[in-house]
Short mmCIF file of N, CA, C and O in Angstrom, two decimals:
data_model
loop_
_atom_site.label_atom_id
_atom_site.label_comp_id
_atom_site.label_asym_id
_atom_site.label_seq_id
_atom_site.Cartn_x
_atom_site.Cartn_y
_atom_site.Cartn_z
N UNK A 1 -12.59 -111.70 65.33
CA UNK A 1 -13.02 -112.36 64.13
C UNK A 1 -14.55 -112.46 64.17
O UNK A 1 -15.13 -112.85 65.16
N UNK A 2 -15.17 -112.12 63.09
CA UNK A 2 -16.63 -112.16 63.00
C UNK A 2 -17.09 -113.59 62.71
O UNK A 2 -16.45 -114.33 61.99
N UNK A 3 -18.22 -113.94 63.29
CA UNK A 3 -18.83 -115.25 63.08
C UNK A 3 -20.26 -115.05 62.61
O UNK A 3 -20.98 -114.24 63.17
N UNK A 4 -20.66 -115.81 61.59
CA UNK A 4 -21.99 -115.67 61.02
C UNK A 4 -22.66 -117.03 60.94
O UNK A 4 -22.00 -118.07 60.86
N UNK A 5 -24.01 -117.01 60.91
CA UNK A 5 -24.77 -118.25 60.81
C UNK A 5 -26.07 -117.98 60.06
O UNK A 5 -26.66 -116.92 60.18
N UNK A 6 -26.49 -118.97 59.28
CA UNK A 6 -27.76 -118.93 58.55
C UNK A 6 -28.73 -119.86 59.24
O UNK A 6 -28.38 -120.99 59.60
N UNK A 7 -29.99 -119.43 59.43
CA UNK A 7 -31.02 -120.26 60.08
C UNK A 7 -32.28 -120.24 59.24
O UNK A 7 -32.82 -119.19 58.93
N UNK A 8 -32.77 -121.42 58.85
CA UNK A 8 -34.04 -121.57 58.17
C UNK A 8 -35.06 -122.03 59.19
O UNK A 8 -34.96 -123.14 59.72
N UNK A 9 -36.03 -121.16 59.50
CA UNK A 9 -37.01 -121.50 60.53
C UNK A 9 -38.07 -122.48 60.00
O UNK A 9 -38.75 -123.12 60.80
N UNK A 10 -38.21 -122.59 58.70
CA UNK A 10 -39.17 -123.55 58.13
C UNK A 10 -38.64 -124.97 58.30
O UNK A 10 -39.35 -125.86 58.77
N UNK A 11 -37.39 -125.19 57.93
CA UNK A 11 -36.77 -126.52 58.05
C UNK A 11 -36.22 -126.79 59.44
O UNK A 11 -35.87 -127.92 59.75
N UNK A 12 -36.11 -125.75 60.23
CA UNK A 12 -35.50 -125.82 61.57
C UNK A 12 -34.07 -126.30 61.48
O UNK A 12 -33.63 -127.18 62.25
N UNK A 13 -33.31 -125.75 60.53
CA UNK A 13 -31.91 -126.08 60.39
C UNK A 13 -31.07 -124.82 60.53
O UNK A 13 -31.51 -123.72 60.20
N UNK A 14 -29.86 -125.02 61.02
CA UNK A 14 -28.92 -123.91 61.19
C UNK A 14 -27.61 -124.32 60.55
O UNK A 14 -27.14 -125.44 60.73
N UNK A 15 -27.02 -123.39 59.82
CA UNK A 15 -25.76 -123.68 59.15
C UNK A 15 -24.61 -123.71 60.15
O UNK A 15 -24.73 -123.19 61.25
N UNK A 16 -23.50 -124.31 59.77
CA UNK A 16 -22.31 -124.20 60.61
C UNK A 16 -21.82 -122.75 60.63
O UNK A 16 -22.21 -121.94 59.79
N UNK A 17 -20.97 -122.44 61.56
CA UNK A 17 -20.44 -121.08 61.68
C UNK A 17 -19.49 -120.82 60.52
O UNK A 17 -18.64 -121.65 60.19
N UNK A 18 -19.66 -119.66 59.89
CA UNK A 18 -18.75 -119.21 58.83
C UNK A 18 -18.15 -117.88 59.27
O UNK A 18 -18.70 -117.19 60.12
N UNK A 19 -17.03 -117.51 58.65
CA UNK A 19 -16.32 -116.31 59.07
C UNK A 19 -16.33 -115.19 58.04
O UNK A 19 -15.82 -114.11 58.31
N UNK A 20 -16.90 -115.43 56.87
CA UNK A 20 -16.96 -114.42 55.82
C UNK A 20 -18.40 -114.22 55.37
O UNK A 20 -19.18 -115.18 55.33
N UNK A 21 -18.75 -112.99 54.99
CA UNK A 21 -20.10 -112.72 54.51
C UNK A 21 -20.40 -113.46 53.21
O UNK A 21 -21.53 -113.87 52.97
N UNK A 22 -19.39 -113.63 52.37
CA UNK A 22 -19.58 -114.37 51.12
C UNK A 22 -19.96 -115.83 51.39
O UNK A 22 -20.81 -116.41 50.70
N UNK A 23 -19.32 -116.42 52.40
CA UNK A 23 -19.65 -117.80 52.77
C UNK A 23 -21.06 -117.90 53.34
O UNK A 23 -21.77 -118.88 53.11
N UNK A 24 -21.48 -116.87 54.09
CA UNK A 24 -22.84 -116.85 54.63
C UNK A 24 -23.87 -116.78 53.51
O UNK A 24 -24.86 -117.50 53.52
N UNK A 25 -23.61 -115.93 52.53
CA UNK A 25 -24.51 -115.82 51.38
C UNK A 25 -24.56 -117.14 50.62
O UNK A 25 -25.64 -117.59 50.19
N UNK A 26 -23.42 -117.79 50.45
CA UNK A 26 -23.39 -119.07 49.75
C UNK A 26 -24.16 -120.15 50.51
O UNK A 26 -24.86 -120.97 49.90
N UNK A 27 -24.07 -120.15 51.85
CA UNK A 27 -24.84 -121.11 52.66
C UNK A 27 -26.33 -120.92 52.44
O UNK A 27 -27.06 -121.88 52.23
N UNK A 28 -26.79 -119.67 52.51
CA UNK A 28 -28.21 -119.39 52.33
C UNK A 28 -28.69 -119.72 50.93
O UNK A 28 -29.75 -120.32 50.75
N UNK A 29 -27.90 -119.34 49.93
CA UNK A 29 -28.27 -119.63 48.55
C UNK A 29 -28.34 -121.13 48.28
O UNK A 29 -29.27 -121.61 47.62
N UNK A 30 -27.36 -121.87 48.78
CA UNK A 30 -27.34 -123.32 48.56
C UNK A 30 -28.54 -123.99 49.23
O UNK A 30 -29.17 -124.87 48.63
N UNK A 31 -28.88 -123.56 50.44
CA UNK A 31 -30.03 -124.16 51.13
C UNK A 31 -31.33 -123.84 50.40
O UNK A 31 -32.15 -124.72 50.19
N UNK A 32 -31.50 -122.59 50.03
CA UNK A 32 -32.73 -122.20 49.33
C UNK A 32 -32.87 -122.93 48.00
O UNK A 32 -33.96 -123.33 47.61
N UNK A 33 -31.76 -123.10 47.30
CA UNK A 33 -31.81 -123.75 45.99
C UNK A 33 -32.12 -125.24 46.12
O UNK A 33 -32.95 -125.76 45.39
N UNK A 34 -31.47 -125.91 47.05
CA UNK A 34 -31.64 -127.36 47.15
C UNK A 34 -32.94 -127.77 47.83
O UNK A 34 -33.59 -128.71 47.40
N UNK A 35 -33.34 -127.06 48.88
CA UNK A 35 -34.50 -127.49 49.66
C UNK A 35 -35.77 -126.78 49.23
O UNK A 35 -36.83 -127.39 49.14
N UNK A 36 -35.68 -125.49 48.94
CA UNK A 36 -36.89 -124.69 48.67
C UNK A 36 -37.04 -124.29 47.20
O UNK A 36 -37.87 -123.44 46.89
N UNK A 37 -36.25 -124.85 46.34
CA UNK A 37 -36.38 -124.56 44.92
C UNK A 37 -36.08 -123.12 44.56
O UNK A 37 -36.62 -122.59 43.59
N UNK A 38 -35.23 -122.47 45.33
CA UNK A 38 -34.85 -121.08 45.06
C UNK A 38 -35.74 -120.05 45.75
O UNK A 38 -35.45 -118.86 45.71
N UNK A 39 -36.82 -120.48 46.38
CA UNK A 39 -37.71 -119.55 47.08
C UNK A 39 -37.14 -119.18 48.44
O UNK A 39 -36.41 -119.95 49.06
N UNK A 40 -37.51 -118.00 48.92
CA UNK A 40 -37.08 -117.54 50.23
C UNK A 40 -38.08 -117.99 51.29
O UNK A 40 -39.25 -117.62 51.23
N UNK A 41 -37.66 -118.77 52.28
CA UNK A 41 -38.59 -119.18 53.34
C UNK A 41 -38.93 -118.00 54.25
O UNK A 41 -38.14 -117.07 54.40
N UNK A 42 -40.12 -118.04 54.83
CA UNK A 42 -40.53 -116.99 55.75
C UNK A 42 -39.69 -117.05 57.02
O UNK A 42 -39.38 -118.12 57.52
N UNK A 43 -39.35 -115.89 57.51
CA UNK A 43 -38.63 -115.74 58.77
C UNK A 43 -37.27 -116.41 58.81
O UNK A 43 -36.82 -116.85 59.87
N UNK A 44 -36.57 -116.49 57.68
CA UNK A 44 -35.22 -117.02 57.75
C UNK A 44 -34.33 -115.97 58.41
O UNK A 44 -34.60 -114.78 58.35
N UNK A 45 -33.29 -116.43 59.08
CA UNK A 45 -32.40 -115.54 59.81
C UNK A 45 -30.98 -115.67 59.27
O UNK A 45 -30.51 -116.78 59.05
N UNK A 46 -30.33 -114.57 59.10
CA UNK A 46 -28.90 -114.55 58.83
C UNK A 46 -28.32 -113.44 59.68
O UNK A 46 -28.96 -112.40 59.88
N UNK A 47 -27.15 -113.65 60.19
CA UNK A 47 -26.56 -112.59 60.97
C UNK A 47 -25.34 -113.03 61.73
O UNK A 47 -24.90 -114.17 61.67
N UNK A 48 -24.84 -112.06 62.48
CA UNK A 48 -23.62 -112.28 63.24
C UNK A 48 -23.96 -112.88 64.60
O UNK A 48 -24.95 -112.52 65.23
N UNK A 49 -23.13 -113.80 65.04
CA UNK A 49 -23.31 -114.45 66.34
C UNK A 49 -22.06 -114.21 67.18
O UNK A 49 -20.99 -113.90 66.67
N UNK A 50 -22.21 -114.38 68.49
CA UNK A 50 -21.05 -114.28 69.36
C UNK A 50 -20.41 -115.65 69.52
O UNK A 50 -20.84 -116.63 68.92
N UNK A 51 -19.37 -115.73 70.33
CA UNK A 51 -18.66 -116.99 70.52
C UNK A 51 -19.50 -118.05 71.19
O UNK A 51 -19.19 -119.23 71.13
N UNK A 52 -20.57 -117.66 71.86
CA UNK A 52 -21.46 -118.62 72.52
C UNK A 52 -22.58 -119.09 71.60
O UNK A 52 -23.42 -119.90 72.00
N UNK A 53 -22.66 -118.53 70.38
CA UNK A 53 -23.68 -118.94 69.42
C UNK A 53 -24.97 -118.14 69.50
O UNK A 53 -25.95 -118.49 68.88
N UNK A 54 -24.98 -117.05 70.27
CA UNK A 54 -26.18 -116.21 70.39
C UNK A 54 -26.17 -115.16 69.29
O UNK A 54 -25.13 -114.62 68.94
N UNK A 55 -27.35 -114.86 68.76
CA UNK A 55 -27.48 -113.82 67.73
C UNK A 55 -27.34 -112.47 68.41
O UNK A 55 -28.00 -112.19 69.42
N UNK A 56 -26.50 -111.58 67.88
CA UNK A 56 -26.35 -110.25 68.45
C UNK A 56 -27.65 -109.47 68.41
O UNK A 56 -27.96 -108.71 69.32
N UNK A 57 -28.43 -109.66 67.36
CA UNK A 57 -29.69 -108.93 67.21
C UNK A 57 -30.70 -109.32 68.28
O UNK A 57 -31.58 -108.53 68.61
N UNK A 58 -30.59 -110.52 68.84
CA UNK A 58 -31.54 -110.98 69.85
C UNK A 58 -31.14 -110.56 71.26
O UNK A 58 -31.93 -110.70 72.19
N UNK A 59 -29.93 -110.04 71.44
CA UNK A 59 -29.46 -109.64 72.76
C UNK A 59 -29.87 -108.22 73.08
O UNK A 59 -30.06 -107.40 72.18
N UNK A 60 -29.97 -107.92 74.36
CA UNK A 60 -30.21 -106.53 74.77
C UNK A 60 -28.95 -105.72 74.46
O UNK A 60 -27.87 -106.29 74.30
N UNK A 61 -29.06 -104.40 74.36
CA UNK A 61 -27.88 -103.60 74.01
C UNK A 61 -26.69 -103.79 74.97
O UNK A 61 -25.55 -103.88 74.52
N UNK A 62 -26.97 -103.86 76.26
CA UNK A 62 -25.87 -104.04 77.22
C UNK A 62 -25.24 -105.43 77.09
O UNK A 62 -24.02 -105.57 77.13
N UNK A 63 -26.06 -106.45 76.92
CA UNK A 63 -25.54 -107.81 76.74
C UNK A 63 -24.77 -107.93 75.42
O UNK A 63 -23.75 -108.62 75.36
N UNK A 64 -25.24 -107.26 74.37
CA UNK A 64 -24.52 -107.29 73.09
C UNK A 64 -23.18 -106.59 73.21
O UNK A 64 -22.17 -107.06 72.66
N UNK A 65 -23.14 -105.47 73.95
CA UNK A 65 -21.87 -104.76 74.16
C UNK A 65 -20.90 -105.65 74.93
O UNK A 65 -19.72 -105.76 74.57
N UNK A 66 -21.38 -106.28 75.98
CA UNK A 66 -20.54 -107.18 76.77
C UNK A 66 -20.03 -108.33 75.91
O UNK A 66 -18.85 -108.70 75.98
N UNK A 67 -20.91 -108.92 75.10
CA UNK A 67 -20.51 -110.04 74.25
C UNK A 67 -19.47 -109.62 73.23
O UNK A 67 -18.51 -110.36 72.98
N UNK A 68 -19.63 -108.44 72.62
CA UNK A 68 -18.65 -107.98 71.63
C UNK A 68 -17.28 -107.75 72.26
O UNK A 68 -16.25 -108.12 71.70
N UNK A 69 -17.26 -107.13 73.44
CA UNK A 69 -15.98 -106.87 74.10
C UNK A 69 -15.34 -108.19 74.54
O UNK A 69 -14.14 -108.41 74.33
N UNK A 70 -16.14 -109.08 75.15
CA UNK A 70 -15.60 -110.38 75.58
C UNK A 70 -15.12 -111.20 74.38
O UNK A 70 -14.10 -111.89 74.48
N UNK A 71 -15.83 -111.13 73.25
CA UNK A 71 -15.39 -111.83 72.04
C UNK A 71 -14.05 -111.30 71.57
O UNK A 71 -13.14 -112.06 71.22
N UNK A 72 -13.91 -109.97 71.56
CA UNK A 72 -12.67 -109.37 71.09
C UNK A 72 -11.50 -109.74 72.00
O UNK A 72 -10.40 -110.06 71.52
N UNK A 73 -11.72 -109.72 73.31
CA UNK A 73 -10.65 -110.08 74.24
C UNK A 73 -10.33 -111.57 74.11
O UNK A 73 -9.16 -111.96 74.14
N UNK A 74 -11.33 -112.42 73.97
CA UNK A 74 -11.10 -113.86 73.82
C UNK A 74 -10.37 -114.17 72.53
O UNK A 74 -9.55 -115.10 72.48
N UNK A 75 -10.65 -113.41 71.47
CA UNK A 75 -9.98 -113.64 70.18
C UNK A 75 -8.50 -113.30 70.23
O UNK A 75 -7.74 -113.74 69.37
N UNK A 76 -8.07 -112.52 71.22
CA UNK A 76 -6.65 -112.22 71.35
C UNK A 76 -5.86 -113.49 71.65
O UNK A 76 -4.73 -113.64 71.22
N UNK A 77 -6.49 -114.40 72.39
CA UNK A 77 -5.80 -115.63 72.77
C UNK A 77 -5.96 -116.74 71.74
O UNK A 77 -5.00 -117.39 71.36
N UNK A 78 -7.20 -116.98 71.32
CA UNK A 78 -7.45 -118.08 70.39
C UNK A 78 -8.68 -117.75 69.56
O UNK A 78 -9.77 -117.60 70.09
N UNK A 79 -8.51 -117.66 68.25
CA UNK A 79 -9.58 -117.23 67.36
C UNK A 79 -10.59 -118.34 67.11
O UNK A 79 -11.78 -118.08 67.01
N UNK A 80 -10.16 -119.58 67.04
CA UNK A 80 -11.02 -120.66 66.57
C UNK A 80 -11.92 -121.29 67.63
O UNK A 80 -12.86 -121.98 67.30
N UNK A 81 -11.68 -121.09 68.90
CA UNK A 81 -12.48 -121.76 69.92
C UNK A 81 -13.82 -121.07 70.11
O UNK A 81 -14.05 -119.96 69.66
N UNK A 82 -14.71 -121.75 70.82
CA UNK A 82 -16.02 -121.19 71.14
C UNK A 82 -16.06 -120.89 72.63
O UNK A 82 -15.30 -121.45 73.41
N UNK A 83 -16.95 -120.01 73.01
CA UNK A 83 -17.10 -119.65 74.41
C UNK A 83 -16.14 -118.54 74.82
O UNK A 83 -15.11 -118.33 74.19
N UNK A 84 -16.52 -117.83 75.86
CA UNK A 84 -15.67 -116.77 76.38
C UNK A 84 -14.76 -117.34 77.46
O UNK A 84 -15.18 -118.17 78.25
N UNK A 85 -13.54 -116.87 77.50
CA UNK A 85 -12.70 -117.18 78.63
C UNK A 85 -13.22 -116.39 79.83
O UNK A 85 -13.76 -115.31 79.68
N UNK A 86 -13.09 -116.94 81.02
CA UNK A 86 -13.63 -116.27 82.20
C UNK A 86 -12.99 -114.91 82.39
O UNK A 86 -13.65 -113.96 82.79
N UNK A 87 -11.70 -114.80 82.10
CA UNK A 87 -11.02 -113.52 82.29
C UNK A 87 -11.45 -112.51 81.23
O UNK A 87 -11.44 -111.32 81.48
N UNK A 88 -11.84 -112.96 80.06
CA UNK A 88 -12.33 -112.05 79.03
C UNK A 88 -13.70 -111.50 79.40
O UNK A 88 -13.98 -110.32 79.23
N UNK A 89 -14.54 -112.37 79.94
CA UNK A 89 -15.87 -111.92 80.38
C UNK A 89 -15.75 -110.96 81.57
O UNK A 89 -16.45 -109.95 81.63
N UNK A 90 -14.85 -111.28 82.50
CA UNK A 90 -14.63 -110.38 83.64
C UNK A 90 -14.03 -109.06 83.18
O UNK A 90 -14.42 -107.99 83.66
N UNK A 91 -13.10 -109.12 82.25
CA UNK A 91 -12.51 -107.88 81.72
C UNK A 91 -13.54 -107.00 81.02
O UNK A 91 -13.51 -105.77 81.17
N UNK A 92 -14.45 -107.62 80.29
CA UNK A 92 -15.50 -106.85 79.62
C UNK A 92 -16.42 -106.20 80.65
O UNK A 92 -16.81 -105.03 80.51
N UNK A 93 -16.76 -106.94 81.71
CA UNK A 93 -17.62 -106.38 82.76
C UNK A 93 -16.92 -105.23 83.48
O UNK A 93 -17.55 -104.19 83.74
N UNK A 94 -15.64 -105.39 83.79
CA UNK A 94 -14.89 -104.30 84.43
C UNK A 94 -14.76 -103.09 83.52
O UNK A 94 -14.84 -101.95 83.96
N UNK A 95 -14.57 -103.31 82.23
CA UNK A 95 -14.45 -102.20 81.29
C UNK A 95 -15.76 -101.43 81.18
O UNK A 95 -15.77 -100.18 81.20
N UNK A 96 -16.87 -102.13 81.10
CA UNK A 96 -18.18 -101.47 81.02
C UNK A 96 -18.48 -100.76 82.33
O UNK A 96 -18.93 -99.60 82.34
N UNK A 97 -18.24 -101.43 83.47
CA UNK A 97 -18.48 -100.81 84.77
C UNK A 97 -17.59 -99.60 85.01
O UNK A 97 -18.04 -98.57 85.54
N UNK A 98 -16.32 -99.71 84.63
CA UNK A 98 -15.40 -98.58 84.78
C UNK A 98 -15.78 -97.40 83.91
O UNK A 98 -15.69 -96.24 84.34
N UNK A 99 -16.22 -97.68 82.71
CA UNK A 99 -16.67 -96.59 81.82
C UNK A 99 -17.91 -95.91 82.37
O UNK A 99 -18.02 -94.68 82.34
N UNK A 100 -18.84 -96.70 82.91
CA UNK A 100 -20.05 -96.12 83.51
C UNK A 100 -19.69 -95.27 84.73
O UNK A 100 -20.24 -94.18 84.92
N UNK A 101 -18.76 -95.75 85.56
CA UNK A 101 -18.34 -94.98 86.73
C UNK A 101 -17.64 -93.69 86.32
O UNK A 101 -17.84 -92.63 86.95
N UNK A 102 -16.83 -93.74 85.28
CA UNK A 102 -16.14 -92.54 84.80
C UNK A 102 -17.13 -91.50 84.28
O UNK A 102 -17.00 -90.31 84.56
N UNK A 103 -18.12 -91.94 83.54
CA UNK A 103 -19.14 -91.02 83.03
C UNK A 103 -19.94 -90.43 84.18
O UNK A 103 -20.22 -89.22 84.21
N UNK A 104 -20.31 -91.27 85.17
CA UNK A 104 -21.03 -90.78 86.33
C UNK A 104 -20.20 -89.77 87.11
O UNK A 104 -20.72 -88.72 87.54
N UNK A 105 -18.93 -90.01 87.27
CA UNK A 105 -18.04 -89.08 87.96
C UNK A 105 -17.92 -87.77 87.20
O UNK A 105 -17.98 -86.68 87.79
N UNK A 106 -17.77 -87.84 85.87
CA UNK A 106 -17.65 -86.62 85.06
C UNK A 106 -18.92 -85.79 85.10
O UNK A 106 -18.88 -84.55 85.19
N UNK A 107 -20.08 -86.45 85.06
CA UNK A 107 -21.34 -85.73 85.11
C UNK A 107 -21.55 -85.09 86.47
O UNK A 107 -21.95 -83.92 86.58
N UNK A 108 -21.23 -85.83 87.54
CA UNK A 108 -21.42 -85.26 88.87
C UNK A 108 -20.42 -84.14 89.14
O UNK A 108 -20.73 -83.19 89.84
N UNK A 109 -19.22 -84.21 88.58
CA UNK A 109 -18.24 -83.13 88.74
C UNK A 109 -18.66 -81.89 87.96
O UNK A 109 -18.38 -80.77 88.38
N UNK A 110 -19.31 -82.09 86.84
CA UNK A 110 -19.74 -80.95 86.02
C UNK A 110 -20.92 -80.22 86.66
O UNK A 110 -21.11 -79.03 86.44
N UNK A 111 -21.70 -80.91 87.47
CA UNK A 111 -22.85 -80.28 88.11
C UNK A 111 -22.39 -79.66 89.37
O UNK A 111 -22.75 -78.79 89.96
#
């Protein structure tokens, strides 16, 4: 399940987590209309977050991959909770490590 959040850096406020892009747009529009008179504040952020509340765009590629896999595995058990289950995080690490080892083995076998 995708999670989104709106952040106004001028007001230093962050919206609650929403699960639909339409709800994210409504959060941003409502904040801009009520607080900023319809104007767009500088450096406002909208985007997808992981279960820990981190912005995917702010993560390194490897950390973002790990977070997406751990989020997907954690969502198998419970969609509404926050945080990764320890076994989901370990499973994501093993999956990434195993894939890297398989690619390394295939490349070394081809040479």
